[in-house]
PDB file of C-alpha atoms in Angstrom:
ATOM      1  CA  UNK A 274      55.739  39.086  77.146  1.00  0.00           C
ATOM      2  CA  UNK A 275      54.484  36.082  75.241  1.00  0.00           C
ATOM      3  CA  UNK A 276      53.622  33.202  77.604  1.00  0.00           C
ATOM      4  CA  UNK A 277      54.789  29.721  76.480  1.00  0.00           C
ATOM      5  CA  UNK A 278      52.307  26.895  76.058  1.00  0.00           C
ATOM      6  CA  UNK A 279      51.737  24.649  79.027  1.00  0.00           C
ATOM      7  CA  UNK A 280      52.715  20.982  78.834  1.00  0.00           C
ATOM      8  CA  UNK A 281      49.104  19.735  78.342  1.00  0.00           C
ATOM      9  CA  UNK A 282      48.530  22.312  75.607  1.00  0.00           C
ATOM     10  CA  UNK A 283      51.726  21.243  73.825  1.00  0.00           C
ATOM     11  CA  UNK A 284      50.703  17.587  74.033  1.00  0.00           C
ATOM     12  CA  UNK A 285      47.281  18.420  72.549  1.00  0.00           C
ATOM     13  CA  UNK A 286      48.974  20.325  69.723  1.00  0.00           C
ATOM     14  CA  UNK A 287      51.186  17.333  68.919  1.00  0.00           C
ATOM     15  CA  UNK A 288      48.213  14.969  68.924  1.00  0.00           C
ATOM     16  CA  UNK A 289      46.314  17.334  66.605  1.00  0.00           C
ATOM     17  CA  UNK A 290      49.291  17.405  64.228  1.00  0.00           C
ATOM     18  CA  UNK A 291      49.467  13.609  64.211  1.00  0.00           C
ATOM     19  CA  UNK A 292      45.826  13.188  63.315  1.00  0.00           C
ATOM     20  CA  UNK A 293      46.040  15.668  60.454  1.00  0.00           C
ATOM     21  CA  UNK A 294      47.276  14.932  56.955  1.00  0.00           C
ATOM     22  CA  UNK A 295      49.845  17.729  57.288  1.00  0.00           C
ATOM     23  CA  UNK A 296      53.531  16.930  56.801  1.00  0.00           C
ATOM     24  CA  UNK A 297      54.383  18.951  59.929  1.00  0.00           C
ATOM     25  CA  UNK A 298      54.389  15.847  62.125  1.00  0.00           C
ATOM     26  CA  UNK A 299      55.672  13.405  59.500  1.00  0.00           C
ATOM     27  CA  UNK A 300      58.944  12.778  61.364  1.00  0.00           C
ATOM     28  CA  UNK A 301      57.184  12.153  64.692  1.00  0.00           C
ATOM     29  CA  UNK A 302      54.568   9.960  63.033  1.00  0.00           C
ATOM     30  CA  UNK A 303      57.353   7.853  61.486  1.00  0.00           C
ATOM     31  CA  UNK A 304      58.732   7.155  64.975  1.00  0.00           C
ATOM     32  CA  UNK A 305      55.276   6.170  66.244  1.00  0.00           C
ATOM     33  CA  UNK A 306      54.725   3.781  63.343  1.00  0.00           C
ATOM     34  CA  UNK A 307      58.276   2.412  63.667  1.00  0.00           C
ATOM     35  CA  UNK A 308      57.579   1.533  67.323  1.00  0.00           C
ATOM     36  CA  UNK A 309      54.422  -0.343  66.260  1.00  0.00           C
ATOM     37  CA  UNK A 310      56.456  -2.371  63.747  1.00  0.00           C
ATOM     38  CA  UNK A 311      59.618  -2.892  65.826  1.00  0.00           C
ATOM     39  CA  UNK A 312      60.018  -6.260  67.573  1.00  0.00           C
ATOM     40  CA  UNK A 313      61.252  -4.342  70.646  1.00  0.00           C
ATOM     41  CA  UNK A 314      58.285  -1.944  70.435  1.00  0.00           C
ATOM     42  CA  UNK A 315      60.632   1.060  70.556  1.00  0.00           C
ATOM     43  CA  UNK A 316      61.830   3.849  68.302  1.00  0.00           C
ATOM     44  CA  UNK A 317      63.978   6.855  69.068  1.00  0.00           C
ATOM     45  CA  UNK A 318      65.990   9.514  67.356  1.00  0.00           C
ATOM     46  CA  UNK A 319      66.335  13.198  66.730  1.00  0.00           C
ATOM     47  CA  UNK A 320      63.208  15.056  65.661  1.00  0.00           C
ATOM     48  CA  UNK A 321      63.731  17.238  62.611  1.00  0.00           C
ATOM     49  CA  UNK A 322      61.763  19.434  60.286  1.00  0.00           C
ATOM     50  CA  UNK A 323      58.789  21.649  61.024  1.00  0.00           C
ATOM     51  CA  UNK A 324      57.703  19.743  64.142  1.00  0.00           C
ATOM     52  CA  UNK A 325      61.129  20.213  65.771  1.00  0.00           C
ATOM     53  CA  UNK A 326      61.088  23.899  64.853  1.00  0.00           C
ATOM     54  CA  UNK A 327      57.618  24.267  66.383  1.00  0.00           C
ATOM     55  CA  UNK A 328      58.829  22.617  69.606  1.00  0.00           C
ATOM     56  CA  UNK A 329      61.946  24.833  69.723  1.00  0.00           C
ATOM     57  CA  UNK A 330      59.835  27.955  69.238  1.00  0.00           C
ATOM     58  CA  UNK A 331      57.590  26.970  72.146  1.00  0.00           C
ATOM     59  CA  UNK A 332      60.495  26.240  74.510  1.00  0.00           C
ATOM     60  CA  UNK A 333      62.657  29.146  73.278  1.00  0.00           C
ATOM     61  CA  UNK A 334      65.649  26.812  72.953  1.00  0.00           C
ATOM     62  CA  UNK A 335      67.705  25.965  69.885  1.00  0.00           C
ATOM     63  CA  UNK A 336      68.875  22.635  71.379  1.00  0.00           C
ATOM     64  CA  UNK A 337      68.027  19.509  69.404  1.00  0.00           C
ATOM     65  CA  UNK A 338      64.750  17.708  70.146  1.00  0.00           C
ATOM     66  CA  UNK A 339      64.847  13.967  70.766  1.00  0.00           C
ATOM     67  CA  UNK A 340      61.900  11.619  70.469  1.00  0.00           C
ATOM     68  CA  UNK A 341      61.485   8.310  72.290  1.00  0.00           C
ATOM     69  CA  UNK A 342      58.507   6.049  71.619  1.00  0.00           C
ATOM     70  CA  UNK A 343      57.775   2.796  73.398  1.00  0.00           C
ATOM     71  CA  UNK A 344      54.924   0.342  73.094  1.00  0.00           C
ATOM     72  CA  UNK A 345      52.944  -0.023  76.303  1.00  0.00           C
ATOM     73  CA  UNK A 346      50.405  -2.546  75.013  1.00  0.00           C
ATOM     74  CA  UNK A 347      49.720  -4.363  71.760  1.00  0.00           C
ATOM     75  CA  UNK A 348      46.035  -4.703  70.909  1.00  0.00           C
ATOM     76  CA  UNK A 349      44.542  -7.900  69.431  1.00  0.00           C
ATOM     77  CA  UNK A 350      44.040  -6.123  66.091  1.00  0.00           C
ATOM     78  CA  UNK A 351      47.288  -6.533  64.147  1.00  0.00           C
ATOM     79  CA  UNK A 352      49.328  -3.353  63.895  1.00  0.00           C
ATOM     80  CA  UNK A 353      47.532  -1.539  66.741  1.00  0.00           C
ATOM     81  CA  UNK A 354      49.243  -0.473  69.971  1.00  0.00           C
ATOM     82  CA  UNK A 355      49.138   1.863  72.946  1.00  0.00           C
ATOM     83  CA  UNK A 356      52.249   4.030  72.713  1.00  0.00           C
ATOM     84  CA  UNK A 357      54.073   6.354  75.061  1.00  0.00           C
ATOM     85  CA  UNK A 358      55.829   9.182  73.222  1.00  0.00           C
ATOM     86  CA  UNK A 359      58.340  11.483  74.888  1.00  0.00           C
ATOM     87  CA  UNK A 360      59.828  14.618  73.356  1.00  0.00           C
ATOM     88  CA  UNK A 361      62.985  15.761  75.158  1.00  0.00           C
ATOM     89  CA  UNK A 362      65.113  18.874  74.913  1.00  0.00           C
ATOM     90  CA  UNK A 363      68.129  19.993  76.938  1.00  0.00           C
ATOM     91  CA  UNK A 364      68.981  23.577  77.836  1.00  0.00           C
ATOM     92  CA  UNK A 365      65.487  25.085  77.914  1.00  0.00           C
ATOM     93  CA  UNK A 366      65.507  28.575  79.455  1.00  0.00           C
ATOM     94  CA  UNK A 367      63.581  29.215  82.665  1.00  0.00           C
ATOM     95  CA  UNK A 368      61.988  32.428  83.893  1.00  0.00           C
ATOM     96  CA  UNK A 369      64.814  32.912  86.421  1.00  0.00           C
ATOM     97  CA  UNK A 370      67.515  32.794  83.731  1.00  0.00           C
ATOM     98  CA  UNK A 371      68.577  29.197  84.255  1.00  0.00           C
ATOM     99  CA  UNK A 372      68.485  26.330  81.777  1.00  0.00           C
ATOM    100  CA  UNK A 373      66.922  22.925  82.434  1.00  0.00           C
ATOM    101  CA  UNK A 374      66.030  19.724  80.552  1.00  0.00           C
ATOM    102  CA  UNK A 375      62.395  19.660  79.411  1.00  0.00           C
ATOM    103  CA  UNK A 376      60.180  16.739  78.406  1.00  0.00           C
ATOM    104  CA  UNK A 377      56.632  16.273  77.174  1.00  0.00           C
ATOM    105  CA  UNK A 378      55.239  12.772  77.595  1.00  0.00           C
ATOM    106  CA  UNK A 379      51.889  11.504  76.393  1.00  0.00           C
ATOM    107  CA  UNK A 380      50.162   8.251  75.488  1.00  0.00           C
ATOM    108  CA  UNK A 381      47.963   7.391  72.542  1.00  0.00           C
ATOM    109  CA  UNK A 382      46.351   4.409  70.859  1.00  0.00           C
ATOM    110  CA  UNK A 383      47.409   4.090  67.235  1.00  0.00           C
ATOM    111  CA  UNK A 384      47.230   1.591  64.381  1.00  0.00           C
ATOM    112  CA  UNK A 385      49.662   1.459  61.482  1.00  0.00           C
ATOM    113  CA  UNK A 386      46.968   2.990  59.210  1.00  0.00           C
ATOM    114  CA  UNK A 387      47.069   6.143  61.395  1.00  0.00           C
ATOM    115  CA  UNK A 388      43.709   5.568  63.078  1.00  0.00           C
ATOM    116  CA  UNK A 389      43.002   4.562  66.671  1.00  0.00           C
ATOM    117  CA  UNK A 390      42.065   0.927  67.348  1.00  0.00           C
ATOM    118  CA  UNK A 391      38.424   0.139  68.083  1.00  0.00           C
ATOM    119  CA  UNK A 392      39.286  -2.102  71.088  1.00  0.00           C
ATOM    120  CA  UNK A 393      38.103  -0.510  74.289  1.00  0.00           C
ATOM    121  CA  UNK A 394      35.827   1.958  72.536  1.00  0.00           C
ATOM    122  CA  UNK A 395      32.146   1.994  73.377  1.00  0.00           C
ATOM    123  CA  UNK A 396      30.898   3.004  69.925  1.00  0.00           C
ATOM    124  CA  UNK A 397      27.253   3.118  71.052  1.00  0.00           C
ATOM    125  CA  UNK A 398      28.091   5.563  73.858  1.00  0.00           C
ATOM    126  CA  UNK A 399      30.203   7.658  71.490  1.00  0.00           C
ATOM    127  CA  UNK A 400      27.414   7.875  68.909  1.00  0.00           C
ATOM    128  CA  UNK A 401      24.908   8.861  71.616  1.00  0.00           C
ATOM    129  CA  UNK A 402      27.259  11.563  72.889  1.00  0.00           C
ATOM    130  CA  UNK A 403      27.614  12.955  69.375  1.00  0.00           C
ATOM    131  CA  UNK A 404      23.891  12.789  68.559  1.00  0.00           C
ATOM    132  CA  UNK A 405      21.946  16.062  68.724  1.00  0.00           C
ATOM    133  CA  UNK A 406      19.876  16.288  71.851  1.00  0.00           C
ATOM    134  CA  UNK A 407      16.472  17.995  72.025  1.00  0.00           C
ATOM    135  CA  UNK A 408      16.484  21.366  73.727  1.00  0.00           C
ATOM    136  CA  UNK A 409      14.603  21.586  77.050  1.00  0.00           C
ATOM    137  CA  UNK A 410      11.310  23.413  76.819  1.00  0.00           C
TER     138      UNK A 410
END
């Protein structure tokens, strides 16, 4: 029996889709960018396309997938925010034969150009972590 992805694994998959140039997450990305632009800092709607189909395949439910995005914090750099994204689906089957609502919630920092903001990043520490280190002798 094929084991479904865990919630953290699904969230990582969605983040990977968002950072790619693929059209798979185009609908979700539009909601994230809409929340950045909205005066209320929110965007919601029904997820469609390949991303919704991916989610449905993972949950084994044909119920519609809703997306809710809200702004948690606006960064000083214009068009950059910390967002909370929630993907919701009703009637997801359980291992005991029941059906329950299911949600995946995650947070990310995003600017309207699709990149993360530099606020809060220690770029020196990041470059040191990514630098090759000499092997012990």
